[in-house]
PDB file of C-alpha atoms in Angstrom:
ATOM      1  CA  UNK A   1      -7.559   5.840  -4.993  1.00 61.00           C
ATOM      2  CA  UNK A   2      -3.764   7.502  -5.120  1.00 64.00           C
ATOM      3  CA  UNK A   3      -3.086   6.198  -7.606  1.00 61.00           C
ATOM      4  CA  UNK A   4      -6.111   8.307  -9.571  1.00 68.00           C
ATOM      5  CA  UNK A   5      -5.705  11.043  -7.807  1.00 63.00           C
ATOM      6  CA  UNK A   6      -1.784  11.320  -8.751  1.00 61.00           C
ATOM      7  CA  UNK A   7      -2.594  10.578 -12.501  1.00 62.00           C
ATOM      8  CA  UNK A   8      -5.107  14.202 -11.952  1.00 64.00           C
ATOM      9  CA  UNK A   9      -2.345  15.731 -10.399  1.00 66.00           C
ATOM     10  CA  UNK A  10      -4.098  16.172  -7.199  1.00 64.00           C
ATOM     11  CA  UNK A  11      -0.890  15.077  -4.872  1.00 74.00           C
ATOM     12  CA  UNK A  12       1.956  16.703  -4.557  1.00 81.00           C
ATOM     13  CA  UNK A  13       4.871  14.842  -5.885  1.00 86.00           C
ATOM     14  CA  UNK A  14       7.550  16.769  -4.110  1.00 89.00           C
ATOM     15  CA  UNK A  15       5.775  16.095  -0.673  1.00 89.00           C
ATOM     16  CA  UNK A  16       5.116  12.640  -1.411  1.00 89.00           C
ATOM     17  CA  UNK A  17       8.627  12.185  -2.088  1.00 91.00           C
ATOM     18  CA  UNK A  18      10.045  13.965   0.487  1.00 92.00           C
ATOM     19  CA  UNK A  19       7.951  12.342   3.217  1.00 91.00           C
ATOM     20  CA  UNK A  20       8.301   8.632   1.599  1.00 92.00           C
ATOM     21  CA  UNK A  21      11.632   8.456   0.151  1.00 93.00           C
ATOM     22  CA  UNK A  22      13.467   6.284   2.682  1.00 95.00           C
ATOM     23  CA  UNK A  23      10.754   4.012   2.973  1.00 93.00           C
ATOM     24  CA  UNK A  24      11.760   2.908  -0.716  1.00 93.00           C
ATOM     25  CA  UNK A  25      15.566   2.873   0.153  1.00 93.00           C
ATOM     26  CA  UNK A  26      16.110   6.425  -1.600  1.00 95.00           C
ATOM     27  CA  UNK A  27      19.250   8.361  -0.404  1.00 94.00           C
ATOM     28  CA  UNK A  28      19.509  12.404  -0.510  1.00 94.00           C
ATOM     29  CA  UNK A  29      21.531  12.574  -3.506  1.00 93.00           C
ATOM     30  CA  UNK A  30      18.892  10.517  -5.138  1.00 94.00           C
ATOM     31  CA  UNK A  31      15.766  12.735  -3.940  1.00 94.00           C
ATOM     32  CA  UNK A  32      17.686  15.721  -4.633  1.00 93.00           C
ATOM     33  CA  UNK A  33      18.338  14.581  -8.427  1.00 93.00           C
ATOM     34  CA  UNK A  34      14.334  13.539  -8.913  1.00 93.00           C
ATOM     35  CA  UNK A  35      13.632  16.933  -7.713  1.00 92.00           C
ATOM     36  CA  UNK A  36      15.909  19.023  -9.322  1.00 91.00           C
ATOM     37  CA  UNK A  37      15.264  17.393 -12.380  1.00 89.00           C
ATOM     38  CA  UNK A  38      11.739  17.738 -12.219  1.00 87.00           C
ATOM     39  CA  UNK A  39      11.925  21.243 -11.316  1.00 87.00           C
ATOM     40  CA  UNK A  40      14.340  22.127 -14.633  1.00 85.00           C
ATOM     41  CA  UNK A  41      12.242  19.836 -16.724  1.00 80.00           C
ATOM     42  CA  UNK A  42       8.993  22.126 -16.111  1.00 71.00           C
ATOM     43  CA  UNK A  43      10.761  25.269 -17.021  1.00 64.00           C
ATOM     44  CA  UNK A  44      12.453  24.648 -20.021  1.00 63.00           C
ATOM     45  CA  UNK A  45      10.986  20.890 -21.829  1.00 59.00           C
ATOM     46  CA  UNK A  46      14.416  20.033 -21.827  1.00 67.00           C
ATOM     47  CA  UNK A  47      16.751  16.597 -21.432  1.00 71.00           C
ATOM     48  CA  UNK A  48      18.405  17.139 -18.270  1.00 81.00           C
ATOM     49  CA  UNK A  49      21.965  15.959 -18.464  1.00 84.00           C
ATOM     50  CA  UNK A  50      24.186  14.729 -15.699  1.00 87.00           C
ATOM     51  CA  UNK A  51      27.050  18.339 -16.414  1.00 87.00           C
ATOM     52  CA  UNK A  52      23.601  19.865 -15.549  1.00 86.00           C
ATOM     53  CA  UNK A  53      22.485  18.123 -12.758  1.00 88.00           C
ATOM     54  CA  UNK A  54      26.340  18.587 -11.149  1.00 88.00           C
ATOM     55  CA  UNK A  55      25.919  22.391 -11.303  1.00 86.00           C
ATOM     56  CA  UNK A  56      22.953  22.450  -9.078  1.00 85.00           C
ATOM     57  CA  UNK A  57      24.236  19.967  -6.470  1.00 87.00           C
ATOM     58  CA  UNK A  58      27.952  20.294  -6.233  1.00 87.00           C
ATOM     59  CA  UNK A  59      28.861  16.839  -6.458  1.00 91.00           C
ATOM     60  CA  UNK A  60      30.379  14.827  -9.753  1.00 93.00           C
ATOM     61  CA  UNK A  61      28.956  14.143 -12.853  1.00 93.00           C
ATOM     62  CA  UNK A  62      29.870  10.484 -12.001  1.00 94.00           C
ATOM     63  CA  UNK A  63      28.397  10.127  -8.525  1.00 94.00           C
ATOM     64  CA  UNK A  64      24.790  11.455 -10.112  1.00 93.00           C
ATOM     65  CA  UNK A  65      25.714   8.511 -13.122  1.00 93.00           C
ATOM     66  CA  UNK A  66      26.301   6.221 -10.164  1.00 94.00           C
ATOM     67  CA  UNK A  67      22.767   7.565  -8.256  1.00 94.00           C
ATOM     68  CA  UNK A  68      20.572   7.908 -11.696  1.00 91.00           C
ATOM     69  CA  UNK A  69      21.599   3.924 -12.570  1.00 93.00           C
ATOM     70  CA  UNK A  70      21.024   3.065  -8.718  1.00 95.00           C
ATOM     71  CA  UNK A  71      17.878   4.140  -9.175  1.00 94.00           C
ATOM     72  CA  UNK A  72      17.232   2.900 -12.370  1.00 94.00           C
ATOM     73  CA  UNK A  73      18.298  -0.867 -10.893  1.00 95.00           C
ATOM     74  CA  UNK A  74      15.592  -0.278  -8.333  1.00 94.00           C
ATOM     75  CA  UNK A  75      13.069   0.194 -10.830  1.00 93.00           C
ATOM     76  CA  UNK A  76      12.373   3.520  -9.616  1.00 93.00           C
ATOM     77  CA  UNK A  77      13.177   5.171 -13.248  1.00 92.00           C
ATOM     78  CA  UNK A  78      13.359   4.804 -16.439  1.00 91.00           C
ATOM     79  CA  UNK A  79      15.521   6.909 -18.938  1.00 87.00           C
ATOM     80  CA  UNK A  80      14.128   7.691 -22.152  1.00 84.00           C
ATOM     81  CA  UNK A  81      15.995   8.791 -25.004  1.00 81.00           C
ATOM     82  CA  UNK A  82      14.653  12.754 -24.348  1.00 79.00           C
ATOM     83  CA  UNK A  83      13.196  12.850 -20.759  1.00 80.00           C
ATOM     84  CA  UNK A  84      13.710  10.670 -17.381  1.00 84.00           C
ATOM     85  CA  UNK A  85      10.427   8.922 -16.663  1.00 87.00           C
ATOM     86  CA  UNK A  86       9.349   9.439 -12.591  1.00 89.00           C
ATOM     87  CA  UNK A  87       6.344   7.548 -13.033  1.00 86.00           C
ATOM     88  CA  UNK A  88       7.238   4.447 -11.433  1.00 90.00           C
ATOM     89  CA  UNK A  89       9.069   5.918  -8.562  1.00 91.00           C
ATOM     90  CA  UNK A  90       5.601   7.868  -7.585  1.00 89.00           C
ATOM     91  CA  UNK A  91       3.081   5.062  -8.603  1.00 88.00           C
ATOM     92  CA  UNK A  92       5.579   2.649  -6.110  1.00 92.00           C
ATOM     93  CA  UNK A  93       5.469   5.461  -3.336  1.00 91.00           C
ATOM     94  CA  UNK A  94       1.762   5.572  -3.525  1.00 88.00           C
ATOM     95  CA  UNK A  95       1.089   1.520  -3.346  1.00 88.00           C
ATOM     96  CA  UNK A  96       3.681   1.668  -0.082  1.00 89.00           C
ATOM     97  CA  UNK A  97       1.325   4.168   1.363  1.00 87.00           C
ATOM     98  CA  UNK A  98      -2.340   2.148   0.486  1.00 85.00           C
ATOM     99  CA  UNK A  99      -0.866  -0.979   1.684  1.00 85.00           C
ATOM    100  CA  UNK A 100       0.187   0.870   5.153  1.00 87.00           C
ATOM    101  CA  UNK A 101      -3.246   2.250   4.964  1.00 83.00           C
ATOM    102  CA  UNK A 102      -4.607  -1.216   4.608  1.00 80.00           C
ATOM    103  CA  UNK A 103      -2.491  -2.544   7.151  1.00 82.00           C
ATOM    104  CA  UNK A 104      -3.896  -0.036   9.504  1.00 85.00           C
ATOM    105  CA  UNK A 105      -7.142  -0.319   8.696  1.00 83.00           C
ATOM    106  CA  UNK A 106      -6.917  -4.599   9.383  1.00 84.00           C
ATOM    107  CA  UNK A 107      -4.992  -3.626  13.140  1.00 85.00           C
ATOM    108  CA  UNK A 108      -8.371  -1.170  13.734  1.00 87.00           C
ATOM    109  CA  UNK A 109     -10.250  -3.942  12.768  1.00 86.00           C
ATOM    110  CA  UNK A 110      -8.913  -6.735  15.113  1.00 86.00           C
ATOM    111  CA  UNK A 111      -8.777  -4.260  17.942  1.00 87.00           C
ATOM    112  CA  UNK A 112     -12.425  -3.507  17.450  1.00 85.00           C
ATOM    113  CA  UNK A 113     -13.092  -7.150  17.371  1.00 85.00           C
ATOM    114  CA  UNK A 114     -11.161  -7.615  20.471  1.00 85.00           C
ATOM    115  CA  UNK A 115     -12.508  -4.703  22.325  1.00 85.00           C
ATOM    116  CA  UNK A 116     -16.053  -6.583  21.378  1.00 82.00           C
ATOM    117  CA  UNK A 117     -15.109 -10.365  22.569  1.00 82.00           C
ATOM    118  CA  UNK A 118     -13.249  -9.283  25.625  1.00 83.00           C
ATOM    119  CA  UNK A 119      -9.754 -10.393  25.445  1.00 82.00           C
ATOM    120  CA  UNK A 120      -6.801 -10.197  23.221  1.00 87.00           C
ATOM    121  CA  UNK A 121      -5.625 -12.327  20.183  1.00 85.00           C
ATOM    122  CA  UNK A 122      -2.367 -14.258  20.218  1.00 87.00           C
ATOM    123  CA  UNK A 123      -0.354 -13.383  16.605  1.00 88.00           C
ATOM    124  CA  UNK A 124      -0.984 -16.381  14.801  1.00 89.00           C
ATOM    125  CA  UNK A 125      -4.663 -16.162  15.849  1.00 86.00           C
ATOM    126  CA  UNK A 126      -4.268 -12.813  14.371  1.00 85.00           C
ATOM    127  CA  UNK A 127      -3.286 -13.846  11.187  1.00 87.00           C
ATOM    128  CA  UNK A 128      -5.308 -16.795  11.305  1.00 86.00           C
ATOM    129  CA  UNK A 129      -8.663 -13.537  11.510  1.00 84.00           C
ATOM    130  CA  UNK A 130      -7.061 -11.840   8.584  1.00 83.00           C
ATOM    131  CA  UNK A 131      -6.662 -14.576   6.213  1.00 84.00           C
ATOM    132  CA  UNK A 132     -10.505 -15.471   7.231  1.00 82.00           C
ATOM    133  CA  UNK A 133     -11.124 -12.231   6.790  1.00 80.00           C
ATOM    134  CA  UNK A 134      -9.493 -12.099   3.148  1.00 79.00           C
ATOM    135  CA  UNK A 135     -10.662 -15.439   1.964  1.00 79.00           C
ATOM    136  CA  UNK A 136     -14.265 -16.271   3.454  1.00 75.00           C
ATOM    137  CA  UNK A 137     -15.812 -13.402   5.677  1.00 81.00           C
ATOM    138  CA  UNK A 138     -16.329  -9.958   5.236  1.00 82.00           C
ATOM    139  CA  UNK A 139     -15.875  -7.274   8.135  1.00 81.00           C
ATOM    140  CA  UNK A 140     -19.066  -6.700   8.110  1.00 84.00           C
ATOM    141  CA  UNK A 141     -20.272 -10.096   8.606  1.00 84.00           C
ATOM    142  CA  UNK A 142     -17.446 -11.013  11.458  1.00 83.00           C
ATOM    143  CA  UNK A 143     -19.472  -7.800  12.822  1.00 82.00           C
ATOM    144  CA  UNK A 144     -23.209  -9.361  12.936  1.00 83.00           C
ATOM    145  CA  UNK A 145     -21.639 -12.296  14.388  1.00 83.00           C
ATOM    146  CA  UNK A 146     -20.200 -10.797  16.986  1.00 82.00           C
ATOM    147  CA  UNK A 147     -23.648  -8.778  18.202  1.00 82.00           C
ATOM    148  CA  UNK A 148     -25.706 -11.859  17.652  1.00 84.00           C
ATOM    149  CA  UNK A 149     -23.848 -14.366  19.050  1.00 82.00           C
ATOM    150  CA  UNK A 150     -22.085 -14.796  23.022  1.00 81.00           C
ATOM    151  CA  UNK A 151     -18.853 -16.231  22.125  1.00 82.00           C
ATOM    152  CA  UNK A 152     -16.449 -17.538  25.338  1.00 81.00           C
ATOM    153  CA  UNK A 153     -13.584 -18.318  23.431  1.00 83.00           C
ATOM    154  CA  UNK A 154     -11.309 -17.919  20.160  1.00 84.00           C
ATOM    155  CA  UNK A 155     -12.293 -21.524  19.112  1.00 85.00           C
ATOM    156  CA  UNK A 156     -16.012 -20.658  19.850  1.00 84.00           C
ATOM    157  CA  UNK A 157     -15.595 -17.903  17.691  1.00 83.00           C
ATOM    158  CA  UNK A 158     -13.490 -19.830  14.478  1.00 83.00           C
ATOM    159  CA  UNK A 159     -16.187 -22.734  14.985  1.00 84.00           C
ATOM    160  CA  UNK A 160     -19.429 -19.577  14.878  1.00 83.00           C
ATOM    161  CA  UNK A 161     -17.198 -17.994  11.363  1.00 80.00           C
ATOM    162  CA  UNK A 162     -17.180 -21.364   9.972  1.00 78.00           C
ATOM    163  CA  UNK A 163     -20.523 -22.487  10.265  1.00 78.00           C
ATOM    164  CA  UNK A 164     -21.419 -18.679   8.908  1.00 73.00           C
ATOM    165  CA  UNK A 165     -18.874 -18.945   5.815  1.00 66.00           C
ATOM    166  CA  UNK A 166     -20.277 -22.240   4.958  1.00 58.00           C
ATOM    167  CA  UNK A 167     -24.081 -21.687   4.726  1.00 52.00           C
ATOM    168  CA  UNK A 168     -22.856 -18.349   2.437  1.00 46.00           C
ATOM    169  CA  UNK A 169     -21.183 -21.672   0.762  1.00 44.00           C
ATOM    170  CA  UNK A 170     -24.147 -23.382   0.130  1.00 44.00           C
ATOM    171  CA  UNK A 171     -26.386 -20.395  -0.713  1.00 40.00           C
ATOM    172  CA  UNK A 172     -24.076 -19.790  -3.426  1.00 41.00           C
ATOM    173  CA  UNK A 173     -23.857 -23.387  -4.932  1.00 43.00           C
ATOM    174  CA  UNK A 174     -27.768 -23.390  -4.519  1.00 44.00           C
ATOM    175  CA  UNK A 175     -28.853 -23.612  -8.694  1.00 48.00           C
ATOM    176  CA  UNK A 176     -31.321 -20.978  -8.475  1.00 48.00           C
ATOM    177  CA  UNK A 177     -32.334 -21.515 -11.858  1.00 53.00           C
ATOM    178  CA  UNK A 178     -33.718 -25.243 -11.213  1.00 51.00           C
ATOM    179  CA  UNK A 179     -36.041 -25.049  -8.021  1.00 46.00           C
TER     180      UNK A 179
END
């Protein structure tokens, strides 16, 4: 859903980058180029050369080489032969911030199904509810188990999932076409 709504120009690249950059292992020097560069390239349609960039900041034309090919190792950008190509610093800033939202989202989940059972999960029974979650149950059904079912225990609980994943199983190998 970023991802769209960066491609419309509906985000704020500067803010994204400025509240995101370190989470991508961007330095100042290196936020500070993206940004100045941006900024110059809107007003004038121009190349933006390193003598140019060194102006703005006050530092060498070699230490903004040095930062322009750090990031261009990282995959962050691209240099073309007339413009410097942001896109996949942005689109990587904006799949950082989905997954966290993801991850969130999965942490809200367990706690609700925690809150619901009565006790806490142990980490590996954690991870052992997201990859159920991700390969054979959907929120929503861990959900109707929950209110239909008393459950004591976690292994009352994987054994209630299972039997619930499986007959979704076997309704879906049922050949509807032959009976």
């Amino acid at each position: 859903m970023l991802v769209e709504l960066l491609a419309k120009g509906l985000i704020s690249k500067h803010k994204l980058l400025l509240e995101n950059y370190k989470k991508i292992g961007m330095n100042e020097n290196q936020v500070m180029l993206v940004l100045i560069t941006m900024q110059l390239s809107d007003e004038n349609k121009k190349m933006i050369t390193p003598l140019k960039l060194s102006k703005f900041m006050n530092i060498s034309i070699d230490t903004i080489e040095i930062e322009l090919q750090d990031l261009v190792d990282k995959r962050l950008v691209k240099i073309k032969p007339k413009e410097i190509d942001f896109s996949l610093l942005f689109l990587k800033i904006v799949l950082l911030i989905e997954n966290e939202s993801v991850k969130k989202g999965e942490s809200y989940f367990i706690q609700t199904i925690e809150k619901e059972l009565g006790w806490k999960f142990t980490l590996p029974q954690i991870e052992e509810v997201k990859d159920l979650l991700h390969n054979a149950i959907s929120r929503q059904q861990v959900l109707d188990i929950l209110y239909k079912n008393e459950i004591k225990n976690y292994e009352s609980f994987l054994k209630i999932v299972g039997r619930y994943s499986n007959k979704i199983e076997k309704s879906l190998k049922f050949n509807w076409l032959e009976n």
